[in-house]
mmCIF file of C-alpha atoms in Angstrom:
data_model
loop_
_atom_site.group_PDB
_atom_site.id
_atom_site.type_symbol
_atom_site.label_atom_id
_atom_site.label_comp_id
_atom_site.label_asym_id
_atom_site.label_seq_id
_atom_site.Cartn_x
_atom_site.Cartn_y
_atom_site.Cartn_z
ATOM 1 C CA MET N 610 26.385 -12.507 -19.299
ATOM 2 C CA GLN N 611 27.227 -12.892 -22.686
ATOM 3 C CA ASN N 612 28.348 -9.617 -24.672
ATOM 4 C CA ASN N 613 25.184 -9.623 -26.637
ATOM 5 C CA PRO N 614 22.113 -9.273 -24.594
ATOM 6 C CA TYR N 615 19.714 -10.102 -27.585
ATOM 7 C CA GLU N 616 21.457 -13.426 -28.130
ATOM 8 C CA LEU N 617 21.185 -14.042 -24.503
ATOM 9 C CA ALA N 618 17.483 -13.401 -24.562
ATOM 10 C CA ARG N 619 16.893 -15.762 -27.391
ATOM 11 C CA SER N 620 18.929 -18.425 -25.828
ATOM 12 C CA ALA N 621 16.874 -17.983 -22.683
ATOM 13 C CA ALA N 622 13.590 -17.908 -24.764
ATOM 14 C CA ALA N 623 14.855 -21.235 -26.458
ATOM 15 C CA GLU N 624 15.158 -22.873 -22.936
ATOM 16 C CA LEU N 625 11.715 -21.543 -21.915
ATOM 17 C CA THR N 626 9.698 -22.518 -24.886
ATOM 18 C CA ALA N 627 11.499 -26.030 -24.930
ATOM 19 C CA ARG N 628 10.003 -26.439 -21.378
ATOM 20 C CA THR N 629 6.629 -24.987 -21.733
ATOM 21 C CA TYR N 630 4.739 -23.706 -24.599
ATOM 22 C CA GLU N 631 6.026 -23.378 -28.310
ATOM 23 C CA LYS N 632 5.397 -19.645 -28.102
ATOM 24 C CA PHE N 633 3.899 -17.011 -25.954
ATOM 25 C CA ASP N 634 1.319 -14.166 -26.656
ATOM 26 C CA VAL N 635 1.378 -12.365 -23.628
ATOM 27 C CA LEU N 636 3.684 -11.452 -20.788
ATOM 28 C CA LEU N 637 2.766 -10.241 -17.291
ATOM 29 C CA VAL N 638 5.437 -8.914 -15.029
ATOM 30 C CA MET N 639 3.998 -8.964 -11.429
ATOM 31 C CA GLY N 640 5.810 -6.207 -9.123
ATOM 32 C CA SER N 641 6.063 -5.966 -5.651
ATOM 33 C CA GLY N 642 2.932 -7.061 -3.888
ATOM 34 C CA TRP N 643 1.298 -8.310 -6.978
ATOM 35 C CA VAL N 644 2.203 -11.960 -6.548
ATOM 36 C CA PRO N 645 -0.976 -12.881 -4.993
ATOM 37 C CA ALA N 646 -2.820 -11.284 -7.917
ATOM 38 C CA ALA N 647 -1.218 -13.954 -10.420
ATOM 39 C CA ASP N 648 -2.731 -16.834 -8.605
ATOM 40 C CA ALA N 649 -6.317 -15.478 -9.568
ATOM 41 C CA LEU N 650 -5.248 -15.857 -13.305
ATOM 42 C CA GLY N 651 -5.446 -19.611 -12.856
ATOM 43 C CA GLU N 652 -3.297 -22.689 -12.279
ATOM 44 C CA PRO N 653 -0.192 -22.687 -14.215
ATOM 45 C CA GLU N 654 0.514 -25.500 -16.456
ATOM 46 C CA HIS N 655 4.294 -24.991 -16.022
ATOM 47 C CA GLU N 656 6.410 -23.307 -13.425
ATOM 48 C CA LEU N 657 10.329 -22.755 -13.258
ATOM 49 C CA ALA N 658 12.689 -20.742 -11.054
ATOM 50 C CA PHE N 659 14.369 -17.775 -12.907
ATOM 51 C CA THR N 660 17.656 -19.208 -12.213
ATOM 52 C CA GLU N 661 16.978 -22.407 -14.407
ATOM 53 C CA LEU N 662 16.821 -19.920 -17.496
ATOM 54 C CA PRO N 663 19.932 -18.389 -18.861
ATOM 55 C CA GLY N 664 20.646 -14.690 -17.775
ATOM 56 C CA PHE N 665 18.236 -14.569 -15.109
ATOM 57 C CA ALA N 666 18.948 -13.536 -11.510
ATOM 58 C CA ALA N 667 17.284 -14.595 -8.319
ATOM 59 C CA PRO N 668 15.133 -11.767 -7.004
ATOM 60 C CA ALA N 669 16.562 -9.915 -4.032
ATOM 61 C CA VAL N 670 13.329 -8.174 -3.110
ATOM 62 C CA GLU N 671 10.631 -9.642 -0.534
ATOM 63 C CA GLY N 672 7.561 -10.050 -2.247
ATOM 64 C CA HIS N 673 8.940 -11.154 -5.831
ATOM 65 C CA GLY N 674 8.396 -14.819 -6.062
ATOM 66 C CA GLY N 675 11.297 -15.516 -8.626
ATOM 67 C CA LYS N 676 9.473 -17.728 -10.802
ATOM 68 C CA ALA N 677 8.260 -18.004 -14.405
ATOM 69 C CA ARG N 678 4.726 -19.322 -15.026
ATOM 70 C CA ALA N 679 3.227 -20.500 -18.051
ATOM 71 C CA LEU N 680 -0.666 -20.815 -18.437
ATOM 72 C CA ARG N 681 -3.677 -20.400 -20.753
ATOM 73 C CA VAL N 682 -5.973 -17.483 -20.411
ATOM 74 C CA GLY N 683 -8.761 -17.821 -22.847
ATOM 75 C CA ASP N 684 -6.894 -18.657 -26.141
ATOM 76 C CA LYS N 685 -3.757 -16.915 -25.120
ATOM 77 C CA ASN N 686 -0.351 -18.603 -24.132
ATOM 78 C CA VAL N 687 0.408 -16.331 -21.119
ATOM 79 C CA LEU N 688 3.893 -15.969 -19.470
ATOM 80 C CA VAL N 689 3.977 -14.725 -15.975
ATOM 81 C CA PHE N 690 7.064 -13.340 -14.300
ATOM 82 C CA LEU N 691 6.692 -13.274 -10.476
ATOM 83 C CA GLY N 692 9.205 -10.562 -9.665
ATOM 84 C CA ARG N 693 11.779 -8.526 -11.744
ATOM 85 C CA THR N 694 15.419 -7.505 -11.656
ATOM 86 C CA HIS N 695 15.963 -3.778 -10.598
ATOM 87 C CA LEU N 696 18.694 -1.139 -10.932
ATOM 88 C CA TYR N 697 19.075 -0.829 -7.348
ATOM 89 C CA GLU N 698 20.344 -4.407 -6.888
ATOM 90 C CA GLY N 699 23.459 -3.350 -8.835
ATOM 91 C CA HIS N 700 22.595 -4.753 -12.236
ATOM 92 C CA PRO N 701 22.902 -2.819 -15.723
ATOM 93 C CA ALA N 702 20.150 -1.873 -17.757
ATOM 94 C CA THR N 703 20.447 -4.831 -20.038
ATOM 95 C CA ASP N 704 20.034 -7.142 -17.080
ATOM 96 C CA VAL N 705 16.990 -5.292 -15.864
ATOM 97 C CA VAL N 706 15.034 -5.808 -19.300
ATOM 98 C CA HIS N 707 16.505 -9.506 -19.806
ATOM 99 C CA GLY N 708 13.209 -11.078 -18.736
ATOM 100 C CA VAL N 709 11.190 -8.762 -21.257
ATOM 101 C CA ARG N 710 13.582 -9.487 -24.140
ATOM 102 C CA THR N 711 13.449 -13.089 -23.458
ATOM 103 C CA ALA N 712 9.433 -13.078 -23.495
ATOM 104 C CA LEU N 713 9.645 -10.915 -26.854
ATOM 105 C CA ALA N 714 12.046 -13.798 -28.349
ATOM 106 C CA ALA N 715 9.535 -16.291 -27.200
ATOM 107 C CA GLY N 716 7.000 -14.527 -29.430
ATOM 108 C CA VAL N 717 5.193 -12.131 -26.931
ATOM 109 C CA ARG N 718 3.568 -9.075 -28.670
ATOM 110 C CA THR N 719 1.635 -7.787 -25.485
ATOM 111 C CA VAL N 720 3.545 -6.949 -22.445
ATOM 112 C CA VAL N 721 1.563 -6.090 -19.127
ATOM 113 C CA LEU N 722 3.734 -4.385 -16.563
ATOM 114 C CA THR N 723 2.568 -4.028 -12.874
ATOM 115 C CA ASN N 724 4.348 -2.353 -9.992
ATOM 116 C CA ALA N 725 3.685 -0.969 -6.425
ATOM 117 C CA ALA N 726 3.909 2.907 -6.474
ATOM 118 C CA GLY N 727 3.722 5.774 -4.006
ATOM 119 C CA GLY N 728 0.899 7.926 -4.717
ATOM 120 C CA LEU N 729 1.666 11.721 -5.335
ATOM 121 C CA ARG N 730 -1.783 12.945 -5.333
ATOM 122 C CA PRO N 731 -3.486 11.905 -2.103
ATOM 123 C CA GLU N 732 -6.410 14.221 -2.494
ATOM 124 C CA THR N 733 -7.675 12.225 -5.431
ATOM 125 C CA GLN N 734 -5.780 8.639 -4.962
ATOM 126 C CA HIS N 735 -6.433 5.768 -2.383
ATOM 127 C CA ILE N 736 -4.293 3.028 -1.134
ATOM 128 C CA GLY N 737 -4.927 -0.218 -2.958
ATOM 129 C CA GLU N 738 -6.222 1.699 -6.170
ATOM 130 C CA PRO N 739 -4.968 0.625 -9.508
ATOM 131 C CA ILE N 740 -3.951 3.357 -11.823
ATOM 132 C CA LEU N 741 -3.192 2.986 -15.569
ATOM 133 C CA ILE N 742 0.109 4.530 -16.584
ATOM 134 C CA SER N 743 -0.361 6.898 -19.342
ATOM 135 C CA ASP N 744 3.289 8.090 -19.736
ATOM 136 C CA HIS N 745 6.484 8.219 -17.670
ATOM 137 C CA LEU N 746 9.483 10.259 -16.544
ATOM 138 C CA ASN N 747 12.599 8.138 -16.549
ATOM 139 C CA LEU N 748 14.716 9.521 -13.570
ATOM 140 C CA THR N 749 16.767 6.407 -13.294
ATOM 141 C CA GLY N 750 19.788 7.662 -15.360
ATOM 142 C CA ALA N 751 19.714 4.604 -17.321
ATOM 143 C CA ASN N 752 18.309 3.310 -20.669
ATOM 144 C CA PRO N 753 18.531 -0.137 -22.071
ATOM 145 C CA LEU N 754 19.270 1.102 -25.583
ATOM 146 C CA THR N 755 22.568 2.065 -26.719
ATOM 147 C CA GLY N 756 24.208 3.627 -29.871
ATOM 148 C CA THR N 757 22.028 5.159 -32.663
ATOM 149 C CA THR N 758 18.695 3.490 -31.539
ATOM 150 C CA PHE N 759 16.528 6.512 -31.685
ATOM 151 C CA LEU N 760 13.126 5.306 -30.521
ATOM 152 C CA ASP N 761 9.991 7.272 -30.800
ATOM 153 C CA LEU N 762 8.473 7.194 -27.280
ATOM 154 C CA THR N 763 5.477 9.356 -27.987
ATOM 155 C CA GLU N 764 3.007 6.425 -27.152
ATOM 156 C CA VAL N 765 5.105 4.104 -24.767
ATOM 157 C CA TYR N 766 1.899 2.778 -23.105
ATOM 158 C CA SER N 767 -0.736 1.586 -25.576
ATOM 159 C CA ARG N 768 -3.843 3.856 -25.827
ATOM 160 C CA ARG N 769 -5.816 0.972 -27.336
ATOM 161 C CA LEU N 770 -4.873 -1.479 -24.385
ATOM 162 C CA ARG N 771 -5.807 1.312 -21.775
ATOM 163 C CA GLY N 772 -9.167 1.591 -23.382
ATOM 164 C CA LEU N 773 -9.579 -2.243 -23.050
ATOM 165 C CA ALA N 774 -8.622 -1.914 -19.412
ATOM 166 C CA LYS N 775 -11.256 0.841 -18.890
ATOM 167 C CA ALA N 776 -13.777 -1.216 -20.628
ATOM 168 C CA VAL N 777 -13.314 -3.989 -17.953
ATOM 169 C CA ASP N 778 -13.178 -1.405 -15.072
ATOM 170 C CA PRO N 779 -14.483 2.171 -16.084
ATOM 171 C CA SER N 780 -13.458 3.433 -12.587
ATOM 172 C CA LEU N 781 -9.611 3.079 -13.584
ATOM 173 C CA ALA N 782 -7.756 6.305 -13.363
ATOM 174 C CA GLU N 783 -4.767 7.292 -15.613
ATOM 175 C CA GLY N 784 -1.276 8.839 -14.426
ATOM 176 C CA VAL N 785 2.061 9.655 -15.052
ATOM 177 C CA TYR N 786 4.797 7.433 -13.466
ATOM 178 C CA ALA N 787 8.037 8.681 -12.258
ATOM 179 C CA ALA N 788 10.876 6.053 -11.980
ATOM 180 C CA PHE N 789 13.975 6.658 -9.624
ATOM 181 C CA ARG N 790 16.833 4.092 -9.313
ATOM 182 C CA GLY N 791 16.385 3.504 -5.760
ATOM 183 C CA PRO N 792 16.821 1.645 -3.257
ATOM 184 C CA THR N 793 16.162 4.704 -1.012
ATOM 185 C CA TYR N 794 12.547 6.304 -1.127
ATOM 186 C CA GLU N 795 12.321 9.781 -2.206
ATOM 187 C CA THR N 796 12.814 12.802 0.138
ATOM 188 C CA PRO N 797 9.936 15.250 0.533
ATOM 189 C CA ALA N 798 11.724 17.623 -1.653
ATOM 190 C CA GLU N 799 11.986 15.185 -4.463
ATOM 191 C CA ILE N 800 8.419 14.549 -4.107
ATOM 192 C CA ARG N 801 7.483 18.233 -4.370
ATOM 193 C CA MET N 802 9.628 18.316 -7.417
ATOM 194 C CA LEU N 803 7.871 15.420 -9.000
ATOM 195 C CA ARG N 804 4.581 16.988 -8.571
ATOM 196 C CA THR N 805 5.530 20.175 -10.017
ATOM 197 C CA LEU N 806 6.770 18.076 -13.098
ATOM 198 C CA GLY N 807 3.398 16.397 -13.448
ATOM 199 C CA ALA N 808 4.090 12.992 -11.902
ATOM 200 C CA ASP N 809 1.277 11.095 -10.233
ATOM 201 C CA LEU N 810 3.133 8.029 -9.122
ATOM 202 C CA ILE N 811 6.671 7.151 -8.105
ATOM 203 C CA GLY N 812 8.519 3.815 -8.155
ATOM 204 C CA MET N 813 11.740 2.095 -8.851
ATOM 205 C CA SER N 814 10.901 -0.058 -11.814
ATOM 206 C CA THR N 815 8.885 -0.582 -15.296
ATOM 207 C CA VAL N 816 10.097 2.239 -17.465
ATOM 208 C CA LEU N 817 13.047 0.330 -18.725
ATOM 209 C CA GLU N 818 11.044 -2.737 -19.359
ATOM 210 C CA ALA N 819 8.490 -0.715 -21.309
ATOM 211 C CA ILE N 820 11.267 0.924 -23.582
ATOM 212 C CA ALA N 821 12.652 -2.473 -24.325
ATOM 213 C CA ALA N 822 9.367 -3.657 -25.412
ATOM 214 C CA ARG N 823 8.541 -0.803 -27.403
ATOM 215 C CA GLU N 824 11.850 -1.234 -29.197
ATOM 216 C CA ALA N 825 10.669 -4.485 -30.309
ATOM 217 C CA GLY N 826 7.274 -3.219 -31.287
ATOM 218 C CA ALA N 827 5.274 -4.821 -28.653
ATOM 219 C CA GLU N 828 2.223 -3.083 -27.092
ATOM 220 C CA VAL N 829 2.468 -2.199 -23.557
ATOM 221 C CA LEU N 830 -0.027 -1.947 -20.791
ATOM 222 C CA ALA N 831 1.521 -0.849 -17.376
ATOM 223 C CA ILE N 832 -0.635 -0.699 -14.029
ATOM 224 C CA SER N 833 0.465 0.896 -10.684
ATOM 225 C CA LEU N 834 -1.074 -0.239 -7.526
ATOM 226 C CA VAL N 835 -0.907 2.690 -5.143
ATOM 227 C CA THR N 836 0.454 1.211 -2.010
ATOM 228 C CA ASN N 837 1.424 4.248 -0.010
ATOM 229 C CA VAL N 838 1.412 7.963 0.081
ATOM 230 C CA ALA N 839 4.380 9.401 -1.106
ATOM 231 C CA ALA N 840 6.926 10.914 1.444
ATOM 232 C CA GLY N 841 6.197 14.353 3.084
ATOM 233 C CA LEU N 842 2.543 14.060 1.980
ATOM 234 C CA SER N 843 1.371 12.342 5.272
ATOM 235 C CA ASP N 844 2.836 12.008 8.608
ATOM 236 C CA ALA N 845 3.483 8.161 8.030
ATOM 237 C CA LEU N 846 6.968 6.819 7.300
ATOM 238 C CA LEU N 847 7.507 4.712 4.278
ATOM 239 C CA ASP N 848 7.938 0.862 4.834
ATOM 240 C CA HIS N 849 8.249 -2.151 2.388
ATOM 241 C CA GLU N 850 5.927 -4.264 4.470
ATOM 242 C CA GLU N 851 3.221 -1.698 3.948
ATOM 243 C CA VAL N 852 3.584 -2.129 -0.007
ATOM 244 C CA LEU N 853 3.107 -5.878 0.354
ATOM 245 C CA GLU N 854 0.359 -5.549 2.616
ATOM 246 C CA ALA N 855 -1.577 -3.228 0.202
ATOM 247 C CA GLY N 856 -0.947 -5.878 -2.535
ATOM 248 C CA ARG N 857 -2.360 -8.667 -0.501
ATOM 249 C CA ALA N 858 -5.466 -6.487 0.071
ATOM 250 C CA ALA N 859 -6.109 -5.874 -3.532
ATOM 251 C CA ALA N 860 -5.144 -9.072 -4.838
ATOM 252 C CA GLY N 861 -8.599 -10.218 -5.863
ATOM 253 C CA ARG N 862 -9.526 -7.147 -7.697
ATOM 254 C CA MET N 863 -5.966 -7.027 -9.481
ATOM 255 C CA GLY N 864 -6.132 -10.761 -10.481
ATOM 256 C CA GLU N 865 -9.759 -10.503 -11.934
ATOM 257 C CA LEU N 866 -8.878 -7.179 -13.818
ATOM 258 C CA LEU N 867 -5.688 -8.948 -15.264
ATOM 259 C CA ARG N 868 -7.535 -11.949 -16.211
ATOM 260 C CA THR N 869 -10.422 -10.146 -17.839
ATOM 261 C CA VAL N 870 -8.034 -7.791 -19.844
ATOM 262 C CA VAL N 871 -5.865 -10.617 -21.083
ATOM 263 C CA ALA N 872 -8.771 -12.882 -22.057
ATOM 264 C CA GLY N 873 -10.036 -9.897 -24.284
ATOM 265 C CA LEU N 874 -6.810 -9.176 -26.060
#
């Protein structure tokens, strides 16, 4: 990678916009199991592999499509990333947020992040339920910002955008998302710790991307799909195929939610 991650993002954005639209309004990042939901947004006008853009790596996780789509939703130019880069793949934080920074350099001012998450509150949560992220615990040990960039994170996840999502689906709950580096799933003791700290969801993505988006002044909406009960809260063992199956089962509802929210921005 180039030494300056912002310059690399601008280079990738120039290649992206040269091959698709002149600029974009909205970015959607589709997490594990969310790729089928992207199809419900509509037929893309342009599609290219991540590896055709400077600085992007091919995804290493099953359920991540490894492509960038460009399409119109309402009057918005929408960029959809089918998959993302994770810390557990051995990449630094700047690589993890490269996609978001590329989208921001291409004009995006609204970032919608999705992920698959373990549910920490099985007494109130259900498998296949979408939950709006209201705040996060960054337990990855990483941050995409360096130096004296003191960024206010009082409202990482836009209250306004959460209100728009609830207007579309009033049943949507909110929760605090805890991010670990992975790739191991959490131990039952770690889950008990997270519940004590006030977390409602656990995953391995999203928070670094949200920080990078907020650094640039973009609004962020983040949605977790509860794909499994977290370790120690049920008798079941954790399995990535379970995550993908939950995403497939909820694809229709998730796609309609995203399409309606984006059209209403």
